[in-house]
Amino acid sequence: MKRLLAVVAILLVIGAGLYLYLNRIDPDPGTAPVLAGAPAGMNPVQRGEYLARMADCIACHTVPDTGKPYAGGLPFKLPFGTIYSSNITADVETGIGSWTDDEFVHAVRDGIRKDGKHLYPAFPYTAYTALSRDDVLAIKAYLFTLPKVRQPERPNDLGFPFNQRWAMGFWNAVFFKNERFQADPSRSAQWNAGAYIAGPLGHCAECHTPRNIGFGLKHGESLAGAELQGWRAWNITSDPVHGIGGWSEEALTAYLRTGHAEGHASAMGPMGEAVSHSLQYLTPADAAALVTWLRTVPARTGDDPVTVDPQPAGVRTSTAFAPGDDDEARYADGRRLFEGACASCHQWNGVGQQTRYASLAGTRGVNDPSGLNVTQAILQGVKLHIGETEVYMPSFAHAYSDPEIAALANYVIHHFGGKEGTVTAADVAKRRDM
């Protein structure tokens, strides 16, 4: 018995030591590449504003339409429950107004709150860990100039054991690497700036990389596409067929800064938010840096690749105002719905009438048989604010039943993508709750 107890004690000591070692904090303040929009000599608050936009802080810490900026409360529906974002205004009681510089850096880069409790990785500290201390504090300086909002934190809705924050230490030990950004000396200054914008700041991988059973990123499939909050985040590797390797630099730049690339895509859902709140504010030099980096992302096919047919029969045989003869009888219900609610904006040939954002031909969404993004666009609508331009598509969630939306989505996929859609009424019902 004594021998067994001794073995258990030794294992506990070894386990505790390993736990502490794997959760160690790197004190390195780090250095960042020079960004055109946030040069070292700029006023810290102005730098912080640019960096906060690049990190897209407002998107996660603001409830759309009804919430006050940075006051938190936005729900993140995950497979194991719902997490609500926190108030990051400078309110002393309910926000971060009493946080010191060290406490703020500790939270952003290490995932540990002021009270010592672990943050959940819905907050992307796994990416922010590579930010320099100066950049993190510049963001803090900017946040502290904004209006204070008194709004208590909304409790997360998580069941056991996911509601045990201390257990995140074990998750961190397996999936989190605490380290600063390291410039690649073999690459240009422009490439390194793009890597910093896409990685620590923009945390692109958090949406575009699939996750494993432990909700950690599958780094071997980085940026090969994933599903997030009911939307597909597309493959953005250099794969010329399934990724963005076949896009021109002009198309990539236009998509990042305006949310639209002719013949390729119009941003919507979470990506639409990223363009509206963040990417449109990239300086031309920083946008070029990001494109330079994206060009070098290793090509990957992804788990569920989408092949785009830019000119399927439905598009090829239709005019702007009349459909072609490719539509089979089984798509009659979807065609009727499209004619009544969609054709006036999108047009039968998918060019789009009132705005280029309404074009459908050549987009990945209509070429995806699962219809994730098509269904979500119909259910939720689309809203983008680009400069002085507002792009708007109404929600049809209350206008049509689940079978009707499934029929409409499958027709759109058939007509504009040349694919056989697999959307069912049950799929639509599930996606309504996302």
Coordinates of C-alpha atoms in Angstrom, one line a residue:
M1 CA 0.0 0.0 0.0
K2 CA 2.8 2.4 0.9
R3 CA 4.5 1.6 -2.4
L4 CA 1.3 2.4 -4.3
L5 CA 0.9 5.7 -2.5
A6 CA 4.5 6.6 -3.2
V7 CA 4.0 5.8 -6.9
V8 CA 0.8 7.9 -7.0
A9 CA 2.6 10.8 -5.2
I10 CA 5.5 10.7 -7.7
L11 CA 3.1 10.7 -10.6
L12 CA 1.2 13.6 -9.2
V13 CA 4.5 15.6 -8.7
I14 CA 5.6 14.7 -12.3
G15 CA 2.1 15.6 -13.6
A16 CA 2.1 18.9 -11.8
G17 CA 5.6 19.7 -13.0
L18 CA 4.7 18.9 -16.6
Y19 CA 1.4 21.0 -16.3
L20 CA 3.4 24.0 -15.0
Y21 CA 6.1 23.6 -17.7
L22 CA 3.6 23.3 -20.5
N23 CA 1.7 26.4 -19.2
R24 CA 4.8 28.5 -18.7
I25 CA 4.6 32.1 -19.7
D26 CA 7.1 33.5 -22.1
P27 CA 8.2 36.9 -20.8
D28 CA 9.7 38.0 -24.2
P29 CA 8.0 41.4 -25.1
G30 CA 8.4 40.6 -28.7
T31 CA 9.0 42.8 -31.8
A32 CA 6.7 43.4 -34.7
P33 CA 7.3 44.1 -38.3
V34 CA 6.7 47.7 -39.5
L35 CA 3.2 48.1 -40.7
A36 CA 2.4 51.0 -43.1
G37 CA -0.7 51.8 -41.1
A38 CA 0.9 51.7 -37.7
P39 CA 4.5 52.9 -37.9
A40 CA 6.6 53.1 -34.7
G41 CA 6.6 56.8 -34.5
M42 CA 2.8 57.2 -34.6
N43 CA 0.8 58.3 -31.6
P44 CA 0.1 55.2 -29.5
V45 CA -3.7 55.8 -29.5
Q46 CA -3.7 56.2 -33.3
R47 CA -1.6 53.1 -33.7
G48 CA -3.9 51.2 -31.3
E49 CA -6.9 52.2 -33.3
Y50 CA -5.4 50.8 -36.5
L51 CA -4.2 47.6 -34.7
A52 CA -7.6 47.1 -33.0
R53 CA -9.2 47.3 -36.4
M54 CA -6.7 44.8 -37.9
A55 CA -7.5 42.5 -34.9
D56 CA -11.2 43.0 -35.5
C57 CA -11.9 43.5 -31.8
I58 CA -15.2 45.2 -32.3
A59 CA -16.8 42.3 -34.3
C60 CA -16.6 39.9 -31.3
H61 CA -17.1 42.4 -28.5
T62 CA -20.2 44.1 -29.9
V63 CA -23.7 42.8 -30.4
P64 CA -24.7 43.8 -33.9
D65 CA -27.4 46.5 -34.3
T66 CA -28.4 46.6 -30.6
G67 CA -25.2 46.5 -28.6
K68 CA -22.9 49.3 -27.6
P69 CA -19.3 49.1 -29.1
Y70 CA -16.9 46.9 -27.2
A71 CA -19.4 46.2 -24.4
G72 CA -19.5 42.5 -25.1
G73 CA -22.4 40.1 -24.8
L74 CA -22.1 38.5 -28.3
P75 CA -23.0 34.8 -28.2
F76 CA -20.7 32.2 -29.7
K77 CA -22.6 28.9 -30.2
L78 CA -20.1 26.1 -29.9
P79 CA -20.6 22.3 -29.9
F80 CA -20.3 22.2 -26.1
G81 CA -22.4 25.3 -25.3
T82 CA -22.6 29.1 -25.7
I83 CA -19.9 31.6 -24.7
Y84 CA -20.5 35.3 -24.5
S85 CA -17.9 37.9 -25.2
S86 CA -16.7 40.2 -22.4
N87 CA -16.9 44.0 -21.9
I88 CA -13.6 45.5 -22.9
T89 CA -14.5 49.2 -22.4
A90 CA -12.7 51.1 -19.7
D91 CA -15.6 50.8 -17.2
V92 CA -14.0 50.1 -13.9
E93 CA -16.6 47.7 -12.5
T94 CA -17.8 45.7 -15.5
G95 CA -15.0 46.3 -18.1
I96 CA -11.2 46.6 -18.0
G97 CA -10.9 50.0 -16.5
S98 CA -9.0 48.8 -13.5
W99 CA -6.6 46.5 -15.4
T100 CA -2.9 47.3 -15.4
D101 CA -0.8 47.0 -18.4
D102 CA 0.6 43.7 -17.3
E103 CA -2.8 42.3 -16.6
F104 CA -4.1 43.3 -20.0
V105 CA -1.0 41.8 -21.8
H106 CA -1.4 38.7 -19.7
A107 CA -5.0 38.3 -20.9
V108 CA -4.4 39.1 -24.5
R109 CA -1.3 37.0 -25.0
D110 CA -1.6 34.3 -22.3
G111 CA -5.4 33.8 -22.0
I112 CA -5.4 34.6 -18.2
R113 CA -7.9 37.2 -16.9
K114 CA -7.2 39.8 -14.2
D115 CA -8.8 37.4 -11.6
G116 CA -6.4 34.7 -12.6
K117 CA -9.0 32.6 -14.4
H118 CA -8.4 31.1 -17.8
L119 CA -10.1 32.5 -20.9
Y120 CA -11.7 30.2 -23.4
P121 CA -10.1 30.1 -26.9
A122 CA -13.2 31.6 -28.5
F123 CA -11.1 34.6 -27.6
P124 CA -8.1 34.0 -30.0
Y125 CA -5.3 34.4 -27.5
T126 CA -3.7 31.5 -29.3
A127 CA -3.0 33.9 -32.2
Y128 CA -2.6 37.1 -30.1
T129 CA 0.2 35.5 -28.1
A130 CA 2.5 36.4 -31.0
L131 CA 1.8 40.1 -30.7
S132 CA 4.5 42.4 -29.4
R133 CA 3.9 44.0 -26.0
D134 CA 4.0 47.4 -27.5
D135 CA 1.2 46.6 -30.0
V136 CA -1.0 45.1 -27.2
L137 CA -0.5 48.2 -25.1
A138 CA -1.3 50.4 -28.1
I139 CA -4.6 48.6 -28.4
K140 CA -5.2 49.1 -24.7
A141 CA -4.4 52.8 -25.0
Y142 CA -7.0 53.1 -27.8
L143 CA -9.7 51.2 -25.9
F144 CA -9.3 53.5 -22.9
T145 CA -10.1 56.5 -25.0
L146 CA -13.6 55.1 -25.9
P147 CA -16.8 55.7 -24.0
K148 CA -17.1 53.5 -20.9
V149 CA -20.1 51.2 -20.9
R150 CA -21.5 49.7 -17.7
Q151 CA -22.6 46.3 -18.8
P152 CA -22.0 43.2 -16.6
E153 CA -20.6 40.1 -18.1
R154 CA -23.2 37.6 -19.3
P155 CA -22.7 34.1 -17.8
N156 CA -21.6 31.4 -20.3
D157 CA -24.0 28.6 -20.9
L158 CA -21.7 25.6 -20.6
G159 CA -22.3 22.2 -19.1
F160 CA -19.8 20.2 -17.0
P161 CA -16.9 19.8 -17.5
F162 CA -16.6 22.7 -20.0
N163 CA -17.7 25.2 -17.4
Q164 CA -14.6 24.5 -15.3
R165 CA -12.2 27.3 -16.4
W166 CA -9.2 25.8 -14.5
A167 CA -9.4 22.8 -16.9
M168 CA -8.4 25.1 -19.7
G169 CA -4.8 24.8 -18.4
F170 CA -4.8 21.2 -19.7
W171 CA -6.2 22.4 -23.1
N172 CA -3.4 25.0 -23.2
A173 CA -0.8 22.3 -22.4
V174 CA -1.8 20.4 -25.5
F175 CA -2.9 23.0 -28.0
F176 CA -1.4 26.4 -27.0
K177 CA 2.1 27.5 -27.6
N178 CA 3.1 30.8 -25.9
E179 CA 5.6 32.6 -28.1
R180 CA 6.2 35.9 -29.9
F181 CA 6.2 36.5 -33.6
Q182 CA 9.5 35.7 -35.3
A183 CA 10.3 37.4 -38.6
D184 CA 11.7 35.1 -41.3
P185 CA 15.0 36.6 -42.3
S186 CA 14.9 34.8 -45.7
R187 CA 11.7 36.7 -46.6
S188 CA 11.1 40.3 -47.5
A189 CA 9.9 43.0 -45.1
Q190 CA 6.7 43.0 -47.0
W191 CA 6.1 39.3 -46.6
N192 CA 6.8 39.5 -42.9
A193 CA 4.4 42.3 -42.5
G194 CA 1.8 40.2 -44.3
A195 CA 2.5 37.3 -42.0
Y196 CA 2.0 39.5 -38.9
I197 CA -1.3 40.9 -40.3
A198 CA -2.7 37.5 -41.1
G199 CA -1.4 35.7 -38.0
P200 CA -1.2 37.5 -34.7
L201 CA -3.4 40.4 -35.7
G202 CA -6.0 39.1 -38.2
H203 CA -6.0 35.5 -36.8
C204 CA -7.2 34.2 -40.2
A205 CA -6.4 30.6 -39.2
E206 CA -9.0 30.8 -36.4
C207 CA -11.8 30.8 -38.9
H208 CA -10.2 29.2 -42.0
T209 CA -8.6 26.2 -40.4
P210 CA -10.5 23.0 -39.4
R211 CA -10.4 21.9 -35.8
N212 CA -9.7 18.6 -34.2
I213 CA -11.8 16.7 -31.6
G214 CA -10.3 18.8 -28.9
F215 CA -11.2 22.1 -30.7
G216 CA -7.6 22.8 -31.4
L217 CA -6.5 23.9 -34.9
K218 CA -5.4 21.2 -37.3
H219 CA -2.1 22.9 -38.3
G220 CA -1.4 20.4 -41.0
E221 CA -4.5 21.7 -42.8
S222 CA -3.9 25.4 -42.0
L223 CA -6.3 27.7 -44.0
A224 CA -7.8 24.8 -46.0
G225 CA -11.3 25.9 -45.0
A226 CA -13.6 25.2 -42.1
E227 CA -17.2 25.6 -40.9
L228 CA -17.8 28.3 -38.3
Q229 CA -21.1 29.5 -36.7
G230 CA -23.0 27.8 -39.5
W231 CA -21.0 29.5 -42.3
R232 CA -18.2 28.1 -44.5
A233 CA -14.9 29.9 -44.2
W234 CA -13.3 29.1 -47.6
N235 CA -10.0 27.5 -48.5
I236 CA -7.5 30.4 -48.7
T237 CA -4.4 28.5 -49.5
S238 CA -2.5 28.9 -52.8
D239 CA -4.3 25.9 -54.3
P240 CA -5.2 27.1 -57.8
V241 CA -8.5 25.1 -58.0
H242 CA -9.9 24.9 -54.5
G243 CA -8.1 27.9 -52.9
I244 CA -7.2 31.3 -54.1
G245 CA -4.2 30.4 -56.1
G246 CA -6.0 31.2 -59.3
W247 CA -7.1 34.7 -58.2
S248 CA -5.2 37.7 -59.5
E249 CA -3.5 40.1 -57.1
E250 CA -6.1 42.7 -58.2
A251 CA -9.0 40.3 -57.3
L252 CA -7.5 39.4 -53.9
T253 CA -6.9 43.1 -53.0
A254 CA -10.4 44.0 -54.1
Y255 CA -11.9 41.3 -52.0
L256 CA -9.9 42.2 -48.9
R257 CA -10.6 45.9 -49.1
T258 CA -14.1 46.0 -50.6
G259 CA -15.6 42.5 -49.9
H260 CA -16.1 41.8 -53.6
A261 CA -13.9 40.2 -56.3
E262 CA -15.6 40.0 -59.7
G263 CA -16.2 36.5 -60.8
H264 CA -15.1 35.0 -57.5
A265 CA -17.0 36.1 -54.4
S266 CA -18.8 38.7 -52.4
A267 CA -18.2 38.6 -48.6
M268 CA -21.0 37.7 -46.3
G269 CA -21.5 36.4 -42.8
P270 CA -18.4 36.5 -40.5
M271 CA -16.2 37.4 -43.5
G272 CA -18.4 40.3 -44.3
E273 CA -18.0 41.5 -40.8
A274 CA -14.2 41.2 -41.1
V275 CA -14.2 43.3 -44.2
S276 CA -16.7 45.9 -42.8
H277 CA -14.9 46.3 -39.4
S278 CA -11.3 45.5 -40.3
L279 CA -9.9 44.7 -43.7
Q280 CA -11.3 47.7 -45.6
Y281 CA -9.2 49.9 -43.4
L282 CA -5.9 48.3 -44.5
T283 CA -3.6 50.8 -46.1
P284 CA -2.7 49.9 -49.7
A285 CA 0.8 48.9 -48.6
D286 CA -0.5 46.6 -45.9
A287 CA -3.1 45.1 -48.2
A288 CA -0.3 44.4 -50.7
A289 CA 1.8 42.8 -47.8
L290 CA -1.1 40.5 -46.9
V291 CA -1.6 39.4 -50.5
T292 CA 2.1 38.7 -50.8
W293 CA 1.9 36.4 -47.8
L294 CA -1.3 34.7 -48.9
R295 CA 0.4 33.8 -52.2
T296 CA 2.9 31.7 -50.3
V297 CA 0.5 29.7 -48.1
P298 CA 1.1 26.0 -49.0
A299 CA -1.6 24.6 -51.3
R300 CA -4.1 22.3 -49.7
T301 CA -7.2 20.7 -51.1
G302 CA -9.2 20.6 -47.8
D303 CA -11.6 18.1 -46.5
D304 CA -14.6 19.2 -48.5
P305 CA -13.2 20.9 -51.6
V306 CA -15.4 23.0 -53.9
T307 CA -14.8 23.2 -57.6
V308 CA -16.2 26.3 -59.3
D309 CA -17.9 26.1 -62.7
P310 CA -18.0 29.8 -63.8
Q311 CA -20.3 29.1 -66.7
P312 CA -22.7 26.3 -66.0
A313 CA -25.7 25.7 -68.4
G314 CA -28.0 27.8 -66.2
V315 CA -25.8 30.8 -66.5
R316 CA -24.7 30.2 -70.1
T317 CA -28.2 29.9 -71.6
S318 CA -29.9 32.6 -69.6
T319 CA -30.1 36.3 -70.2
A320 CA -30.3 39.0 -67.5
F321 CA -34.1 38.9 -67.6
A322 CA -35.1 35.4 -68.7
P323 CA -33.9 31.9 -67.6
G324 CA -32.5 29.3 -70.0
D325 CA -34.0 25.9 -70.5
D326 CA -31.7 23.9 -68.2
D327 CA -34.1 23.9 -65.3
E328 CA -35.6 20.5 -64.5
A329 CA -39.1 20.0 -63.2
R330 CA -37.9 19.0 -59.8
Y331 CA -36.5 22.5 -59.3
A332 CA -39.8 24.1 -60.2
D333 CA -40.6 25.3 -56.6
G334 CA -37.2 26.8 -56.1
R335 CA -37.3 28.5 -59.5
R336 CA -40.7 30.0 -58.7
L337 CA -39.3 31.4 -55.4
F338 CA -36.2 32.8 -57.1
E339 CA -38.3 34.4 -59.8
G340 CA -40.5 36.1 -57.2
A341 CA -37.9 37.3 -54.7
C342 CA -34.4 37.1 -56.1
A343 CA -34.3 37.5 -59.9
S344 CA -34.8 41.3 -59.9
C345 CA -31.5 41.8 -58.0
H346 CA -29.4 38.8 -58.9
Q347 CA -30.7 38.3 -62.5
W348 CA -31.0 35.0 -64.2
N349 CA -27.5 35.1 -65.6
G350 CA -26.1 35.8 -62.2
V351 CA -24.5 39.2 -63.1
G352 CA -26.4 41.2 -60.6
Q353 CA -28.4 44.3 -61.5
Q354 CA -28.3 47.0 -58.8
T355 CA -24.9 46.2 -57.3
R356 CA -21.9 44.1 -58.3
Y357 CA -22.2 42.5 -54.8
A358 CA -25.4 40.7 -56.1
S359 CA -23.5 38.8 -58.8
L360 CA -23.6 35.0 -58.3
A361 CA -21.9 33.5 -61.3
G362 CA -18.5 32.0 -60.4
T363 CA -18.9 32.3 -56.6
R364 CA -18.0 29.4 -54.4
G365 CA -21.2 29.7 -52.4
V366 CA -23.4 28.6 -55.3
N367 CA -20.9 25.9 -56.2
D368 CA -21.1 24.2 -52.8
P369 CA -23.6 21.4 -52.8
S370 CA -24.1 21.6 -49.1
G371 CA -25.4 25.2 -49.6
L372 CA -24.2 26.4 -46.2
N373 CA -23.5 30.0 -47.2
V374 CA -26.4 30.1 -49.6
T375 CA -28.8 29.0 -46.9
Q376 CA -27.4 31.4 -44.3
A377 CA -27.6 34.3 -46.7
I378 CA -31.3 33.5 -47.4
L379 CA -32.0 33.1 -43.7
Q380 CA -29.9 36.0 -42.3
G381 CA -29.6 38.4 -45.2
V382 CA -26.4 40.2 -46.0
K383 CA -25.2 43.6 -44.6
L384 CA -21.9 45.2 -45.5
H385 CA -20.7 48.8 -44.8
I386 CA -17.8 49.6 -47.2
G387 CA -16.8 53.3 -46.9
E388 CA -20.0 55.2 -47.7
T389 CA -21.6 52.3 -49.4
E390 CA -24.1 50.0 -47.7
V391 CA -24.7 46.6 -49.2
Y392 CA -27.9 45.1 -48.1
M393 CA -29.9 41.9 -48.8
P394 CA -33.0 41.3 -46.7
S395 CA -33.5 38.2 -44.5
F396 CA -36.1 35.7 -45.8
A397 CA -36.2 33.6 -42.6
H398 CA -39.7 34.6 -41.7
A399 CA -40.9 34.8 -45.3
Y400 CA -40.4 31.1 -46.2
S401 CA -40.7 27.8 -44.6
D402 CA -37.9 25.3 -44.1
P403 CA -38.9 23.3 -47.2
E404 CA -39.2 26.4 -49.3
I405 CA -35.8 27.7 -48.3
A406 CA -34.3 24.3 -49.1
A407 CA -35.9 24.3 -52.5
L408 CA -34.7 27.8 -53.2
A409 CA -31.1 27.0 -52.1
N410 CA -31.0 23.9 -54.2
Y411 CA -32.3 25.7 -57.3
V412 CA -29.6 28.4 -56.9
I413 CA -26.9 25.8 -56.6
H414 CA -28.2 24.0 -59.7
H415 CA -28.8 27.0 -61.8
F416 CA -25.7 29.1 -60.9
G417 CA -23.3 26.4 -59.9
G418 CA -24.3 23.5 -62.1
K419 CA -24.3 21.2 -59.1
E420 CA -27.0 19.1 -57.4
G421 CA -27.7 20.7 -54.0
T422 CA -28.2 18.5 -51.0
V423 CA -30.0 21.0 -48.7
T424 CA -32.9 19.5 -46.8
A425 CA -35.6 21.1 -44.7
A426 CA -34.0 19.6 -41.7
D427 CA -30.7 21.3 -42.6
V428 CA -32.5 24.6 -42.8
A429 CA -34.2 24.1 -39.4
K430 CA -30.8 23.4 -37.9
R431 CA -29.2 26.4 -39.5
R432 CA -31.9 28.7 -38.2
D433 CA -30.6 28.1 -34.7
M434 CA -26.9 28.9 -35.5

